[in-house]
């Protein structure tokens, strides 16, 4: 399974944008890029996913590099409720039916 | 719809005992997944079902672990002869087969083996 690399931790001020990076240099052509987050004492929750094009939804935006070897999750205005561990995950769109999580990025939002 | 539920939320057991956890997925979802998460790590995939069929099992799922989903609705995960290394959070998730990208996770069952 293709690996992802994320910083262990990041900080952001409340109401400012947050850019969470992810490197996936061994990504294959059929791998989708997913982001999940896990708030304290909860199960992970879906944030966003994409294949090649940038994606937006009500929670966040996903910017995918042209060579697909990296991506960035963008939270447009961080709130205290966004403090969580953010996981960048690759899943083979052809055969992958489960996620292989790494250790993620722990985001701290400073009031 | 109340989402994915898991029972119990916490379980403390002595080494060598058997434990069983239950997961109730979102009712329309026919895919159900089990993951295990240890402190400071991301969840690790264990197994998944489509309806009642167990389609894939991780190498992590030793022969002491067994999962069932007899009627394609709720699922159980049993661990026999528990070991201290089994202490972890056991997470269940569900999805439609056509929307595998969006798995809905339950709150987990925290197992402590003493």
mmCIF file with all atom_site columns, N, CA and C in Angstrom, chain A residues 65-107:
data_model
loop_
_atom_site.group_PDB
_atom_site.id
_atom_site.type_symbol
_atom_site.label_atom_id
_atom_site.label_alt_id
_atom_site.label_comp_id
_atom_site.label_asym_id
_atom_site.label_entity_id
_atom_site.label_seq_id
_atom_site.pdbx_PDB_ins_code
_atom_site.Cartn_x
_atom_site.Cartn_y
_atom_site.Cartn_z
_atom_site.occupancy
_atom_site.B_iso_or_equiv
_atom_site.pdbx_formal_charge
_atom_site.auth_seq_id
_atom_site.auth_comp_id
_atom_site.auth_asym_id
_atom_site.auth_atom_id
_atom_site.pdbx_PDB_model_num
ATOM 1   N N  . UNK A 1 65  ? -1.508  18.248 -6.059  1.00 0.00 ? 65  UNK A N  1
ATOM 2   C CA . UNK A 1 65  ? -0.446  18.680 -6.956  1.00 0.00 ? 65  UNK A CA 1
ATOM 3   C C  . UNK A 1 65  ? -0.625  18.049 -8.333  1.00 0.00 ? 65  UNK A C  1
ATOM 4   N N  . UNK A 1 66  ? -0.090  18.721 -9.317  1.00 0.00 ? 66  UNK A N  1
ATOM 5   C CA . UNK A 1 66  ? -0.274  18.243 -10.691 1.00 0.00 ? 66  UNK A CA 1
ATOM 6   C C  . UNK A 1 66  ? 0.308   16.841 -10.892 1.00 0.00 ? 66  UNK A C  1
ATOM 7   N N  . UNK A 1 67  ? 1.436   16.549 -10.242 1.00 0.00 ? 67  UNK A N  1
ATOM 8   C CA . UNK A 1 67  ? 2.031   15.217 -10.360 1.00 0.00 ? 67  UNK A CA 1
ATOM 9   C C  . UNK A 1 67  ? 1.443   14.233 -9.353  1.00 0.00 ? 67  UNK A C  1
ATOM 10  N N  . UNK A 1 68  ? 0.528   14.687 -8.551  1.00 0.00 ? 68  UNK A N  1
ATOM 11  C CA . UNK A 1 68  ? -0.196  13.901 -7.530  1.00 0.00 ? 68  UNK A CA 1
ATOM 12  C C  . UNK A 1 68  ? 0.705   13.345 -6.443  1.00 0.00 ? 68  UNK A C  1
ATOM 13  N N  . UNK A 1 69  ? 1.903   13.830 -6.327  1.00 0.00 ? 69  UNK A N  1
ATOM 14  C CA . UNK A 1 69  ? 2.795   13.306 -5.305  1.00 0.00 ? 69  UNK A CA 1
ATOM 15  C C  . UNK A 1 69  ? 2.628   14.022 -3.977  1.00 0.00 ? 69  UNK A C  1
ATOM 16  N N  . UNK A 1 70  ? 1.790   14.991 -3.938  1.00 0.00 ? 70  UNK A N  1
ATOM 17  C CA . UNK A 1 70  ? 1.493   15.666 -2.675  1.00 0.00 ? 70  UNK A CA 1
ATOM 18  C C  . UNK A 1 70  ? 0.095   16.269 -2.759  1.00 0.00 ? 70  UNK A C  1
ATOM 19  N N  . UNK A 1 71  ? -0.457  16.539 -1.594  1.00 0.00 ? 71  UNK A N  1
ATOM 20  C CA . UNK A 1 71  ? -1.760  17.198 -1.540  1.00 0.00 ? 71  UNK A CA 1
ATOM 21  C C  . UNK A 1 71  ? -1.819  18.031 -0.269  1.00 0.00 ? 71  UNK A C  1
ATOM 22  N N  . UNK A 1 72  ? -2.788  18.931 -0.239  1.00 0.00 ? 72  UNK A N  1
ATOM 23  C CA . UNK A 1 72  ? -2.950  19.820 0.918   1.00 0.00 ? 72  UNK A CA 1
ATOM 24  C C  . UNK A 1 72  ? -4.428  19.907 1.273   1.00 0.00 ? 72  UNK A C  1
ATOM 25  N N  . UNK A 1 73  ? -4.720  19.667 2.519   1.00 0.00 ? 73  UNK A N  1
ATOM 26  C CA . UNK A 1 73  ? -6.071  19.881 3.030   1.00 0.00 ? 73  UNK A CA 1
ATOM 27  C C  . UNK A 1 73  ? -6.146  21.304 3.548   1.00 0.00 ? 73  UNK A C  1
ATOM 28  N N  . UNK A 1 74  ? -7.146  22.028 3.106   1.00 0.00 ? 74  UNK A N  1
ATOM 29  C CA . UNK A 1 74  ? -7.287  23.425 3.499   1.00 0.00 ? 74  UNK A CA 1
ATOM 30  C C  . UNK A 1 74  ? -8.568  23.595 4.306   1.00 0.00 ? 74  UNK A C  1
ATOM 31  N N  . UNK A 1 75  ? -8.395  24.048 5.529   1.00 0.00 ? 75  UNK A N  1
ATOM 32  C CA . UNK A 1 75  ? -9.538  24.474 6.344   1.00 0.00 ? 75  UNK A CA 1
ATOM 33  C C  . UNK A 1 75  ? -9.576  25.987 6.244   1.00 0.00 ? 75  UNK A C  1
ATOM 34  N N  . UNK A 1 76  ? -10.662 26.532 5.759   1.00 0.00 ? 76  UNK A N  1
ATOM 35  C CA . UNK A 1 76  ? -10.654 27.946 5.397   1.00 0.00 ? 76  UNK A CA 1
ATOM 36  C C  . UNK A 1 76  ? -10.634 28.875 6.607   1.00 0.00 ? 76  UNK A C  1
ATOM 37  N N  . UNK A 1 77  ? -11.328 28.496 7.665   1.00 0.00 ? 77  UNK A N  1
ATOM 38  C CA . UNK A 1 77  ? -11.307 29.277 8.896   1.00 0.00 ? 77  UNK A CA 1
ATOM 39  C C  . UNK A 1 77  ? -11.338 28.314 10.062  1.00 0.00 ? 77  UNK A C  1
ATOM 40  N N  . UNK A 1 78  ? -10.208 28.128 10.689  1.00 0.00 ? 78  UNK A N  1
ATOM 41  C CA . UNK A 1 78  ? -10.128 27.161 11.770  1.00 0.00 ? 78  UNK A CA 1
ATOM 42  C C  . UNK A 1 78  ? -10.966 27.595 12.967  1.00 0.00 ? 78  UNK A C  1
ATOM 43  N N  . UNK A 1 79  ? -11.684 26.642 13.516  1.00 0.00 ? 79  UNK A N  1
ATOM 44  C CA . UNK A 1 79  ? -12.397 26.882 14.768  1.00 0.00 ? 79  UNK A CA 1
ATOM 45  C C  . UNK A 1 79  ? -11.847 25.930 15.820  1.00 0.00 ? 79  UNK A C  1
ATOM 46  N N  . UNK A 1 80  ? -12.209 26.169 17.052  1.00 0.00 ? 80  UNK A N  1
ATOM 47  C CA . UNK A 1 80  ? -11.711 25.304 18.125  1.00 0.00 ? 80  UNK A CA 1
ATOM 48  C C  . UNK A 1 80  ? -12.174 23.874 17.918  1.00 0.00 ? 80  UNK A C  1
ATOM 49  N N  . UNK A 1 81  ? -13.330 23.710 17.276  1.00 0.00 ? 81  UNK A N  1
ATOM 50  C CA . UNK A 1 81  ? -13.847 22.375 17.037  1.00 0.00 ? 81  UNK A CA 1
ATOM 51  C C  . UNK A 1 81  ? -13.079 21.627 15.949  1.00 0.00 ? 81  UNK A C  1
ATOM 52  N N  . UNK A 1 82  ? -12.192 22.312 15.257  1.00 0.00 ? 82  UNK A N  1
ATOM 53  C CA . UNK A 1 82  ? -11.372 21.657 14.242  1.00 0.00 ? 82  UNK A CA 1
ATOM 54  C C  . UNK A 1 82  ? -10.121 21.010 14.837  1.00 0.00 ? 82  UNK A C  1
ATOM 55  N N  . UNK A 1 83  ? -9.889  21.201 16.119  1.00 0.00 ? 83  UNK A N  1
ATOM 56  C CA . UNK A 1 83  ? -8.739  20.562 16.772  1.00 0.00 ? 83  UNK A CA 1
ATOM 57  C C  . UNK A 1 83  ? -8.940  19.048 16.751  1.00 0.00 ? 83  UNK A C  1
ATOM 58  N N  . UNK A 1 84  ? -8.036  18.356 16.057  1.00 0.00 ? 84  UNK A N  1
ATOM 59  C CA . UNK A 1 84  ? -8.207  16.923 15.836  1.00 0.00 ? 84  UNK A CA 1
ATOM 60  C C  . UNK A 1 84  ? -6.919  16.376 15.233  1.00 0.00 ? 84  UNK A C  1
ATOM 61  N N  . UNK A 1 85  ? -6.877  15.060 15.065  1.00 0.00 ? 85  UNK A N  1
ATOM 62  C CA . UNK A 1 85  ? -5.815  14.437 14.294  1.00 0.00 ? 85  UNK A CA 1
ATOM 63  C C  . UNK A 1 85  ? -6.342  14.244 12.882  1.00 0.00 ? 85  UNK A C  1
ATOM 64  N N  . UNK A 1 86  ? -5.599  14.734 11.900  1.00 0.00 ? 86  UNK A N  1
ATOM 65  C CA . UNK A 1 86  ? -6.002  14.665 10.498  1.00 0.00 ? 86  UNK A CA 1
ATOM 66  C C  . UNK A 1 86  ? -5.162  13.608 9.784   1.00 0.00 ? 86  UNK A C  1
ATOM 67  N N  . UNK A 1 87  ? -5.845  12.674 9.149   1.00 0.00 ? 87  UNK A N  1
ATOM 68  C CA . UNK A 1 87  ? -5.179  11.575 8.460   1.00 0.00 ? 87  UNK A CA 1
ATOM 69  C C  . UNK A 1 87  ? -5.314  11.740 6.953   1.00 0.00 ? 87  UNK A C  1
ATOM 70  N N  . UNK A 1 88  ? -4.201  11.611 6.269   1.00 0.00 ? 88  UNK A N  1
ATOM 71  C CA . UNK A 1 88  ? -4.167  11.581 4.811   1.00 0.00 ? 88  UNK A CA 1
ATOM 72  C C  . UNK A 1 88  ? -3.972  10.118 4.417   1.00 0.00 ? 88  UNK A C  1
ATOM 73  N N  . UNK A 1 89  ? -4.852  9.589  3.595   1.00 0.00 ? 89  UNK A N  1
ATOM 74  C CA . UNK A 1 89  ? -4.867  8.157  3.314   1.00 0.00 ? 89  UNK A CA 1
ATOM 75  C C  . UNK A 1 89  ? -4.993  7.942  1.812   1.00 0.00 ? 89  UNK A C  1
ATOM 76  N N  . UNK A 1 90  ? -4.262  6.974  1.300   1.00 0.00 ? 90  UNK A N  1
ATOM 77  C CA . UNK A 1 90  ? -4.423  6.580  -0.095  1.00 0.00 ? 90  UNK A CA 1
ATOM 78  C C  . UNK A 1 90  ? -5.217  5.276  -0.157  1.00 0.00 ? 90  UNK A C  1
ATOM 79  N N  . UNK A 1 91  ? -6.110  5.198  -1.102  1.00 0.00 ? 91  UNK A N  1
ATOM 80  C CA . UNK A 1 91  ? -6.878  3.965  -1.299  1.00 0.00 ? 91  UNK A CA 1
ATOM 81  C C  . UNK A 1 91  ? -6.916  3.646  -2.786  1.00 0.00 ? 91  UNK A C  1
ATOM 82  N N  . UNK A 1 92  ? -6.581  2.407  -3.112  1.00 0.00 ? 92  UNK A N  1
ATOM 83  C CA . UNK A 1 92  ? -6.632  1.967  -4.501  1.00 0.00 ? 92  UNK A CA 1
ATOM 84  C C  . UNK A 1 92  ? -8.079  1.936  -4.953  1.00 0.00 ? 92  UNK A C  1
ATOM 85  N N  . UNK A 1 93  ? -8.397  2.764  -5.932  1.00 0.00 ? 93  UNK A N  1
ATOM 86  C CA . UNK A 1 93  ? -9.770  2.842  -6.401  1.00 0.00 ? 93  UNK A CA 1
ATOM 87  C C  . UNK A 1 93  ? -10.248 1.575  -7.081  1.00 0.00 ? 93  UNK A C  1
ATOM 88  N N  . UNK A 1 94  ? -9.298  0.748  -7.518  1.00 0.00 ? 94  UNK A N  1
ATOM 89  C CA . UNK A 1 94  ? -9.699  -0.486 -8.184  1.00 0.00 ? 94  UNK A CA 1
ATOM 90  C C  . UNK A 1 94  ? -9.966  -1.634 -7.236  1.00 0.00 ? 94  UNK A C  1
ATOM 91  N N  . UNK A 1 95  ? -9.118  -1.784 -6.245  1.00 0.00 ? 95  UNK A N  1
ATOM 92  C CA . UNK A 1 95  ? -9.209  -2.961 -5.379  1.00 0.00 ? 95  UNK A CA 1
ATOM 93  C C  . UNK A 1 95  ? -9.323  -2.635 -3.909  1.00 0.00 ? 95  UNK A C  1
ATOM 94  N N  . UNK A 1 96  ? -9.098  -1.388 -3.519  1.00 0.00 ? 96  UNK A N  1
ATOM 95  C CA . UNK A 1 96  ? -9.036  -1.057 -2.097  1.00 0.00 ? 96  UNK A CA 1
ATOM 96  C C  . UNK A 1 96  ? -10.408 -0.862 -1.481  1.00 0.00 ? 96  UNK A C  1
ATOM 97  N N  . UNK A 1 97  ? -10.672 -1.612 -0.425  1.00 0.00 ? 97  UNK A N  1
ATOM 98  C CA . UNK A 1 97  ? -11.948 -1.496 0.255   1.00 0.00 ? 97  UNK A CA 1
ATOM 99  C C  . UNK A 1 97  ? -11.789 -1.061 1.703   1.00 0.00 ? 97  UNK A C  1
ATOM 100 N N  . UNK A 1 98  ? -10.588 -0.761 2.097   1.00 0.00 ? 98  UNK A N  1
ATOM 101 C CA . UNK A 1 98  ? -10.372 -0.347 3.475   1.00 0.00 ? 98  UNK A CA 1
ATOM 102 C C  . UNK A 1 98  ? -9.266  0.709  3.467   1.00 0.00 ? 98  UNK A C  1
ATOM 103 N N  . UNK A 1 99  ? -9.149  1.384  4.591   1.00 0.00 ? 99  UNK A N  1
ATOM 104 C CA . UNK A 1 99  ? -8.160  2.439  4.706   1.00 0.00 ? 99  UNK A CA 1
ATOM 105 C C  . UNK A 1 99  ? -6.969  1.980  5.530   1.00 0.00 ? 99  UNK A C  1
ATOM 106 N N  . UNK A 1 100 ? -5.795  2.438  5.136   1.00 0.00 ? 100 UNK A N  1
ATOM 107 C CA . UNK A 1 100 ? -4.589  2.227  5.922   1.00 0.00 ? 100 UNK A CA 1
ATOM 108 C C  . UNK A 1 100 ? -4.151  3.591  6.437   1.00 0.00 ? 100 UNK A C  1
ATOM 109 N N  . UNK A 1 101 ? -4.476  3.825  7.686   1.00 0.00 ? 101 UNK A N  1
ATOM 110 C CA . UNK A 1 101 ? -4.170  5.100  8.311   1.00 0.00 ? 101 UNK A CA 1
ATOM 111 C C  . UNK A 1 101 ? -2.702  5.147  8.714   1.00 0.00 ? 101 UNK A C  1
ATOM 112 N N  . UNK A 1 102 ? -2.113  6.344  8.670   1.00 0.00 ? 102 UNK A N  1
ATOM 113 C CA . UNK A 1 102 ? -0.794  6.531  9.266   1.00 0.00 ? 102 UNK A CA 1
ATOM 114 C C  . UNK A 1 102 ? -0.986  7.097  10.660  1.00 0.00 ? 102 UNK A C  1
ATOM 115 N N  . UNK A 1 103 ? -0.055  7.927  11.090  1.00 0.00 ? 103 UNK A N  1
ATOM 116 C CA . UNK A 1 103 ? -0.153  8.524  12.420  1.00 0.00 ? 103 UNK A CA 1
ATOM 117 C C  . UNK A 1 103 ? -0.787  9.912  12.389  1.00 0.00 ? 103 UNK A C  1
ATOM 118 N N  . UNK A 1 104 ? -0.935  10.494 11.195  1.00 0.00 ? 104 UNK A N  1
ATOM 119 C CA . UNK A 1 104 ? -1.664  11.742 11.063  1.00 0.00 ? 104 UNK A CA 1
ATOM 120 C C  . UNK A 1 104 ? -0.961  12.972 11.604  1.00 0.00 ? 104 UNK A C  1
ATOM 121 N N  . UNK A 1 105 ? -1.635  14.106 11.438  1.00 0.00 ? 105 UNK A N  1
ATOM 122 C CA . UNK A 1 105 ? -1.164  15.396 11.957  1.00 0.00 ? 105 UNK A CA 1
ATOM 123 C C  . UNK A 1 105 ? -2.114  15.848 13.050  1.00 0.00 ? 105 UNK A C  1
ATOM 124 N N  . UNK A 1 106 ? -1.571  16.124 14.211  1.00 0.00 ? 106 UNK A N  1
ATOM 125 C CA . UNK A 1 106 ? -2.386  16.627 15.312  1.00 0.00 ? 106 UNK A CA 1
ATOM 126 C C  . UNK A 1 106 ? -2.463  18.143 15.196  1.00 0.00 ? 106 UNK A C  1
ATOM 127 N N  . UNK A 1 107 ? -3.653  18.649 14.960  1.00 0.00 ? 107 UNK A N  1
ATOM 128 C CA . UNK A 1 107 ? -3.858  20.091 14.786  1.00 0.00 ? 107 UNK A CA 1
ATOM 129 C C  . UNK A 1 107 ? -4.336  20.715 16.087  1.00 0.00 ? 107 UNK A C  1
#
